[in-house]
PDB file of C-alpha atoms in Angstrom:
ATOM      1  CA  MET A 198       0.000   0.000   0.000  1.00 45.00           C
ATOM      2  CA  LEU A 199       1.311   3.460  -0.892  1.00 41.00           C
ATOM      3  CA  SER A 200       1.962   5.873   1.919  1.00 45.00           C
ATOM      4  CA  ARG A 201      -0.146   9.037   2.009  1.00 49.00           C
ATOM      5  CA  SER A 202       2.792  11.194   0.927  1.00 45.00           C
ATOM      6  CA  MET A 203       3.686   8.829  -1.906  1.00 38.00           C
ATOM      7  CA  SER A 204       0.078   8.576  -3.181  1.00 42.00           C
ATOM      8  CA  SER A 205      -0.162  12.372  -3.087  1.00 45.00           C
ATOM      9  CA  HIS A 206       3.039  12.621  -5.113  1.00 41.00           C
ATOM     10  CA  VAL A 207       1.785  10.110  -7.671  1.00 39.00           C
ATOM     11  CA  LYS A 208      -1.555  11.891  -8.008  1.00 44.00           C
ATOM     12  CA  LYS A 209       0.128  15.245  -8.520  1.00 51.00           C
ATOM     13  CA  HIS A 210       2.260  13.882 -11.352  1.00 49.00           C
ATOM     14  CA  VAL A 211      -0.405  11.972 -13.273  1.00 56.00           C
ATOM     15  CA  ARG A 212       0.146  12.820 -16.932  1.00 70.00           C
ATOM     16  CA  LYS A 213      -2.724  14.267 -18.924  1.00 75.00           C
ATOM     17  CA  ASN A 214      -3.123  13.963 -22.647  1.00 82.00           C
ATOM     18  CA  PRO A 215      -2.561  17.168 -24.664  1.00 80.00           C
ATOM     19  CA  GLN A 216      -6.281  17.848 -25.186  1.00 87.00           C
ATOM     20  CA  GLU A 217      -7.070  17.477 -21.475  1.00 87.00           C
ATOM     21  CA  ARG A 218      -4.196  19.795 -20.607  1.00 91.00           C
ATOM     22  CA  ARG A 219      -5.278  22.421 -23.162  1.00 90.00           C
ATOM     23  CA  GLU A 220      -8.811  22.406 -21.776  1.00 90.00           C
ATOM     24  CA  GLU A 221      -7.479  22.733 -18.233  1.00 92.00           C
ATOM     25  CA  ILE A 222      -5.301  25.685 -19.263  1.00 93.00           C
ATOM     26  CA  LEU A 223      -8.213  27.420 -21.014  1.00 92.00           C
ATOM     27  CA  GLU A 224     -10.508  27.003 -18.006  1.00 89.00           C
ATOM     28  CA  ALA A 225      -7.813  28.422 -15.741  1.00 91.00           C
ATOM     29  CA  THR A 226      -7.305  31.337 -18.123  1.00 90.00           C
ATOM     30  CA  LEU A 227     -10.973  32.311 -17.999  1.00 84.00           C
ATOM     31  CA  ARG A 228     -10.995  32.084 -14.195  1.00 85.00           C
ATOM     32  CA  LEU A 229      -7.884  34.232 -13.897  1.00 87.00           C
ATOM     33  CA  ILE A 230      -9.197  36.863 -16.316  1.00 81.00           C
ATOM     34  CA  THR A 231     -12.241  37.140 -14.063  1.00 75.00           C
ATOM     35  CA  GLN A 232     -10.117  37.324 -10.919  1.00 79.00           C
ATOM     36  CA  TYR A 233      -7.264  39.571 -12.052  1.00 81.00           C
ATOM     37  CA  GLY A 234      -8.392  41.192 -15.308  1.00 76.00           C
ATOM     38  CA  LEU A 235      -6.896  40.611 -18.723  1.00 77.00           C
ATOM     39  CA  GLU A 236      -3.475  42.032 -17.926  1.00 80.00           C
ATOM     40  CA  GLY A 237      -3.363  40.154 -14.636  1.00 85.00           C
ATOM     41  CA  ALA A 238      -3.919  36.789 -16.307  1.00 86.00           C
ATOM     42  CA  THR A 239      -0.203  36.301 -16.847  1.00 91.00           C
ATOM     43  CA  VAL A 240       1.456  33.205 -18.227  1.00 93.00           C
ATOM     44  CA  ALA A 241       3.082  32.617 -14.840  1.00 94.00           C
ATOM     45  CA  ARG A 242      -0.281  32.710 -13.036  1.00 94.00           C
ATOM     46  CA  ILE A 243      -1.974  30.492 -15.605  1.00 94.00           C
ATOM     47  CA  ALA A 244       0.839  27.945 -15.491  1.00 94.00           C
ATOM     48  CA  ALA A 245       0.816  27.928 -11.680  1.00 94.00           C
ATOM     49  CA  ALA A 246      -2.955  27.393 -11.654  1.00 93.00           C
ATOM     50  CA  VAL A 247      -2.571  24.122 -13.567  1.00 92.00           C
ATOM     51  CA  GLU A 248       0.677  23.152 -11.824  1.00 91.00           C
ATOM     52  CA  ILE A 249       2.983  23.291 -14.830  1.00 91.00           C
ATOM     53  CA  THR A 250       5.886  25.528 -15.739  1.00 92.00           C
ATOM     54  CA  PRO A 251       5.519  28.480 -18.142  1.00 91.00           C
ATOM     55  CA  GLY A 252       7.762  26.583 -20.549  1.00 92.00           C
ATOM     56  CA  ALA A 253       5.411  23.604 -20.488  1.00 92.00           C
ATOM     57  CA  LEU A 254       2.464  25.904 -21.146  1.00 93.00           C
ATOM     58  CA  TYR A 255       4.143  27.097 -24.338  1.00 93.00           C
ATOM     59  CA  ARG A 256       4.130  23.537 -25.606  1.00 91.00           C
ATOM     60  CA  HIS A 257       0.340  23.841 -25.821  1.00 93.00           C
ATOM     61  CA  PHE A 258       0.031  27.464 -26.971  1.00 93.00           C
ATOM     62  CA  GLU A 259       2.664  29.234 -29.022  1.00 90.00           C
ATOM     63  CA  SER A 260       2.133  32.577 -27.283  1.00 91.00           C
ATOM     64  CA  ARG A 261       0.061  34.278 -24.608  1.00 90.00           C
ATOM     65  CA  ALA A 262      -1.907  36.030 -27.364  1.00 86.00           C
ATOM     66  CA  ALA A 263      -2.773  32.661 -28.917  1.00 88.00           C
ATOM     67  CA  LEU A 264      -3.884  31.329 -25.522  1.00 89.00           C
ATOM     68  CA  ILE A 265      -6.048  34.361 -24.801  1.00 85.00           C
ATOM     69  CA  ALA A 266      -7.608  34.194 -28.260  1.00 82.00           C
ATOM     70  CA  GLU A 267      -8.437  30.504 -27.759  1.00 86.00           C
ATOM     71  CA  ALA A 268      -9.981  31.255 -24.362  1.00 84.00           C
ATOM     72  CA  ASN A 269     -12.106  33.864 -26.093  1.00 77.00           C
ATOM     73  CA  ARG A 270     -13.276  31.292 -28.612  1.00 78.00           C
ATOM     74  CA  LEU A 271     -14.194  28.913 -25.789  1.00 79.00           C
ATOM     75  CA  ALA A 272     -16.296  31.645 -24.193  1.00 74.00           C
ATOM     76  CA  ASN A 273     -17.899  32.254 -27.582  1.00 69.00           C
ATOM     77  CA  GLU A 274     -18.811  28.564 -27.901  1.00 72.00           C
ATOM     78  CA  ARG A 275     -20.510  28.684 -24.510  1.00 71.00           C
ATOM     79  CA  ALA A 276     -22.299  31.882 -25.426  1.00 67.00           C
ATOM     80  CA  LEU A 277     -24.262  29.962 -28.053  1.00 68.00           C
ATOM     81  CA  SER A 278     -26.301  28.070 -25.486  1.00 71.00           C
ATOM     82  CA  TRP A 279     -28.711  30.908 -24.655  1.00 76.00           C
ATOM     83  CA  VAL A 280     -29.894  31.034 -28.274  1.00 76.00           C
ATOM     84  CA  GLU A 281     -30.654  27.311 -28.221  1.00 76.00           C
ATOM     85  CA  MET A 282     -33.122  27.446 -25.346  1.00 73.00           C
ATOM     86  CA  SER A 283     -36.302  27.738 -27.397  1.00 76.00           C
ATOM     87  CA  THR A 284     -37.862  25.625 -30.125  1.00 77.00           C
ATOM     88  CA  SER A 285     -41.045  27.640 -30.690  1.00 84.00           C
ATOM     89  CA  PRO A 286     -42.158  27.281 -34.318  1.00 87.00           C
ATOM     90  CA  ASP A 287     -43.008  31.009 -34.498  1.00 89.00           C
ATOM     91  CA  VAL A 288     -39.638  32.739 -34.921  1.00 89.00           C
ATOM     92  CA  VAL A 289     -40.636  35.983 -33.197  1.00 89.00           C
ATOM     93  CA  GLU A 290     -41.896  34.028 -30.184  1.00 88.00           C
ATOM     94  CA  ARG A 291     -38.687  31.977 -30.266  1.00 88.00           C
ATOM     95  CA  LEU A 292     -36.569  35.144 -30.165  1.00 89.00           C
ATOM     96  CA  GLU A 293     -38.573  36.414 -27.227  1.00 87.00           C
ATOM     97  CA  GLU A 294     -38.142  33.138 -25.332  1.00 86.00           C
ATOM     98  CA  MET A 295     -34.393  33.200 -26.048  1.00 84.00           C
ATOM     99  CA  ALA A 296     -34.164  36.684 -24.609  1.00 83.00           C
ATOM    100  CA  ASP A 297     -36.045  35.541 -21.511  1.00 82.00           C
ATOM    101  CA  ALA A 298     -33.647  32.591 -21.138  1.00 81.00           C
ATOM    102  CA  HIS A 299     -30.625  34.856 -21.352  1.00 80.00           C
ATOM    103  CA  LEU A 300     -30.862  36.140 -17.772  1.00 77.00           C
ATOM    104  CA  ALA A 301     -30.598  32.673 -16.241  1.00 78.00           C
ATOM    105  CA  TRP A 302     -27.736  31.911 -18.627  1.00 78.00           C
ATOM    106  CA  THR A 303     -25.929  35.096 -17.565  1.00 77.00           C
ATOM    107  CA  GLU A 304     -26.280  34.275 -13.878  1.00 75.00           C
ATOM    108  CA  ALA A 305     -24.966  30.738 -14.474  1.00 76.00           C
ATOM    109  CA  ASN A 306     -22.027  31.849 -16.652  1.00 73.00           C
ATOM    110  CA  PHE A 307     -21.227  35.221 -15.128  1.00 74.00           C
ATOM    111  CA  SER A 308     -17.692  34.421 -13.959  1.00 69.00           C
ATOM    112  CA  SER A 309     -16.626  32.063 -16.745  1.00 65.00           C
ATOM    113  CA  VAL A 310     -17.996  33.871 -19.817  1.00 69.00           C
ATOM    114  CA  VAL A 311     -19.759  37.174 -19.175  1.00 72.00           C
ATOM    115  CA  LEU A 312     -17.224  38.998 -17.038  1.00 71.00           C
ATOM    116  CA  PRO A 313     -14.197  37.884 -19.113  1.00 68.00           C
ATOM    117  CA  PHE A 314     -16.004  39.131 -22.230  1.00 68.00           C
ATOM    118  CA  PHE A 315     -16.530  42.613 -20.821  1.00 71.00           C
ATOM    119  CA  LEU A 316     -13.001  42.699 -19.462  1.00 68.00           C
ATOM    120  CA  GLU A 317     -11.913  41.923 -23.014  1.00 64.00           C
ATOM    121  CA  LEU A 318     -13.832  44.882 -24.366  1.00 63.00           C
ATOM    122  CA  ALA A 319     -12.275  47.135 -21.738  1.00 65.00           C
ATOM    123  CA  SER A 320      -8.746  45.922 -22.441  1.00 61.00           C
ATOM    124  CA  THR A 321      -6.163  48.123 -24.102  1.00 50.00           C
ATOM    125  CA  PRO A 322      -5.608  47.753 -27.876  1.00 52.00           C
ATOM    126  CA  GLY A 323      -3.233  44.938 -28.734  1.00 49.00           C
ATOM    127  CA  ALA A 324      -3.754  43.181 -25.398  1.00 45.00           C
ATOM    128  CA  GLY A 325      -4.643  39.964 -27.209  1.00 44.00           C
ATOM    129  CA  LEU A 326      -8.210  38.946 -26.401  1.00 42.00           C
ATOM    130  CA  ALA A 327      -9.810  41.876 -28.190  1.00 44.00           C
ATOM    131  CA  ASP A 328      -8.277  40.664 -31.460  1.00 47.00           C
ATOM    132  CA  GLY A 329      -9.762  37.173 -31.207  1.00 50.00           C
ATOM    133  CA  LEU A 330     -13.211  37.532 -32.797  1.00 54.00           C
ATOM    134  CA  THR A 331     -15.554  40.215 -34.039  1.00 69.00           C
ATOM    135  CA  VAL A 332     -19.184  40.165 -32.960  1.00 72.00           C
ATOM    136  CA  THR A 333     -20.420  39.054 -36.377  1.00 76.00           C
ATOM    137  CA  GLU A 334     -18.167  35.985 -36.103  1.00 73.00           C
ATOM    138  CA  PHE A 335     -19.792  34.848 -32.852  1.00 76.00           C
ATOM    139  CA  LYS A 336     -21.670  31.586 -33.279  1.00 78.00           C
ATOM    140  CA  SER A 337     -24.583  33.116 -31.396  1.00 80.00           C
ATOM    141  CA  PHE A 338     -24.697  35.978 -33.908  1.00 85.00           C
ATOM    142  CA  ARG A 339     -24.579  33.666 -36.931  1.00 87.00           C
ATOM    143  CA  THR A 340     -27.254  31.437 -35.402  1.00 87.00           C
ATOM    144  CA  LEU A 341     -29.548  34.413 -34.832  1.00 90.00           C
ATOM    145  CA  VAL A 342     -29.030  35.525 -38.434  1.00 93.00           C
ATOM    146  CA  GLU A 343     -30.152  32.063 -39.584  1.00 92.00           C
ATOM    147  CA  ILE A 344     -33.190  32.191 -37.302  1.00 92.00           C
ATOM    148  CA  ALA A 345     -34.145  35.617 -38.640  1.00 94.00           C
ATOM    149  CA  GLU A 346     -33.841  34.318 -42.200  1.00 95.00           C
ATOM    150  CA  GLU A 347     -36.135  31.454 -41.225  1.00 93.00           C
ATOM    151  CA  GLY A 348     -38.605  34.005 -39.891  1.00 93.00           C
ATOM    152  CA  ARG A 349     -38.619  35.883 -43.186  1.00 94.00           C
ATOM    153  CA  HIS A 350     -39.317  32.632 -45.042  1.00 93.00           C
ATOM    154  CA  GLN A 351     -42.145  31.918 -42.581  1.00 91.00           C
ATOM    155  CA  GLY A 352     -43.567  35.346 -43.239  1.00 93.00           C
ATOM    156  CA  VAL A 353     -43.489  36.312 -39.532  1.00 93.00           C
ATOM    157  CA  ILE A 354     -40.560  38.733 -39.946  1.00 94.00           C
ATOM    158  CA  ARG A 355     -40.884  41.525 -42.481  1.00 94.00           C
ATOM    159  CA  ALA A 356     -39.062  40.961 -45.765  1.00 94.00           C
ATOM    160  CA  ASP A 357     -37.391  44.387 -45.521  1.00 95.00           C
ATOM    161  CA  VAL A 358     -35.785  43.570 -42.147  1.00 94.00           C
ATOM    162  CA  ALA A 359     -32.148  42.536 -42.503  1.00 94.00           C
ATOM    163  CA  PRO A 360     -31.432  39.322 -40.569  1.00 94.00           C
ATOM    164  CA  GLU A 361     -28.269  40.973 -39.234  1.00 94.00           C
ATOM    165  CA  ASP A 362     -30.413  43.705 -37.652  1.00 93.00           C
ATOM    166  CA  VAL A 363     -32.321  41.059 -35.713  1.00 93.00           C
ATOM    167  CA  ALA A 364     -29.089  39.434 -34.540  1.00 92.00           C
ATOM    168  CA  TRP A 365     -27.688  42.796 -33.429  1.00 91.00           C
ATOM    169  CA  ALA A 366     -30.921  43.644 -31.612  1.00 90.00           C
ATOM    170  CA  LEU A 367     -30.816  40.422 -29.564  1.00 89.00           C
ATOM    171  CA  HIS A 368     -27.155  40.882 -28.732  1.00 87.00           C
ATOM    172  CA  MET A 369     -27.645  44.492 -27.688  1.00 87.00           C
ATOM    173  CA  TYR A 370     -30.473  43.393 -25.405  1.00 87.00           C
ATOM    174  CA  ALA A 371     -28.342  40.587 -23.969  1.00 84.00           C
ATOM    175  CA  TRP A 372     -25.412  42.930 -23.304  1.00 83.00           C
ATOM    176  CA  ALA A 373     -27.648  45.546 -21.734  1.00 84.00           C
ATOM    177  CA  GLN A 374     -28.990  42.836 -19.449  1.00 81.00           C
ATOM    178  CA  ASP A 375     -25.435  41.747 -18.584  1.00 81.00           C
ATOM    179  CA  ILE A 376     -24.426  45.314 -17.737  1.00 80.00           C
ATOM    180  CA  ALA A 377     -27.556  45.823 -15.668  1.00 79.00           C
ATOM    181  CA  LEU A 378     -26.730  42.679 -13.705  1.00 75.00           C
ATOM    182  CA  MET A 379     -23.170  43.857 -13.148  1.00 74.00           C
ATOM    183  CA  GLY A 380     -24.587  47.148 -11.927  1.00 74.00           C
ATOM    184  CA  GLY A 381     -26.723  45.418  -9.310  1.00 71.00           C
ATOM    185  CA  ALA A 382     -30.055  45.409 -11.127  1.00 63.00           C
ATOM    186  CA  GLY A 383     -31.073  42.057  -9.717  1.00 60.00           C
ATOM    187  CA  GLU A 384     -34.766  42.646  -9.065  1.00 63.00           C
ATOM    188  CA  PRO A 385     -37.456  42.044 -11.710  1.00 60.00           C
ATOM    189  CA  ASP A 386     -38.631  45.659 -11.491  1.00 64.00           C
ATOM    190  CA  ASP A 387     -35.117  46.825 -12.319  1.00 65.00           C
ATOM    191  CA  ARG A 388     -35.106  44.801 -15.535  1.00 69.00           C
ATOM    192  CA  ALA A 389     -38.679  45.489 -16.626  1.00 79.00           C
ATOM    193  CA  PRO A 390     -37.823  48.506 -18.851  1.00 81.00           C
ATOM    194  CA  LEU A 391     -35.323  46.384 -20.782  1.00 80.00           C
ATOM    195  CA  ARG A 392     -37.949  43.722 -21.352  1.00 81.00           C
ATOM    196  CA  ARG A 393     -40.541  46.247 -22.552  1.00 86.00           C
ATOM    197  CA  ASN A 394     -38.103  47.741 -25.025  1.00 86.00           C
ATOM    198  CA  LEU A 395     -37.255  44.290 -26.325  1.00 85.00           C
ATOM    199  CA  GLN A 396     -40.942  43.568 -26.951  1.00 87.00           C
ATOM    200  CA  ARG A 397     -41.308  46.835 -28.869  1.00 89.00           C
ATOM    201  CA  LEU A 398     -38.258  46.000 -30.957  1.00 88.00           C
ATOM    202  CA  LEU A 399     -39.424  42.488 -31.800  1.00 89.00           C
ATOM    203  CA  GLU A 400     -42.869  43.762 -32.719  1.00 91.00           C
ATOM    204  CA  SER A 401     -41.225  46.214 -35.110  1.00 92.00           C
ATOM    205  CA  PHE A 402     -39.720  43.215 -36.928  1.00 93.00           C
ATOM    206  CA  ARG A 403     -42.970  41.265 -37.098  1.00 92.00           C
ATOM    207  CA  ALA A 404     -44.695  41.104 -40.499  1.00 90.00           C
TER     208      ALA A 404
END
């Protein structure tokens, strides 16, 4: 039987395959961006968080900028889930249900996705994360464009409404809701004006 100290040593040095290690590094990066800000998420801190050396980290990512950009893409992948929370056949109703689902998604992903995203936007030019993706490349944005196109084919969204306008409208609502939550607007009455404005906007798209 291994002694406690020996079993602890063995556990600490269990090798992980490259994909597992990359995922661990990315998760740590998002946590550290939330905790310390973009500039504070240094290679040394990230490496320490996953118990490897900075040199070992560079075997998985060629540079800090590449790591930060990949973390941004991971956050973007997760950001798709709030636009997959409704299957209503009427596209306008589906968009409204998605918007309603966004608040719960924000609360569940505040530290791992939402806050790092806004820290990215507030970062200085050339810091790395801000160069990762543009809004129109977000999977959530592209998905909403497709849904809006479906709505035009259904005849429930006006033919003169650009699908991109619908996608921007939902993202602007989502971001306003995120900012309100960060500002302490946690009560339903605090968020009611946002919801009313969303309804007016969606109705303006309806055929």
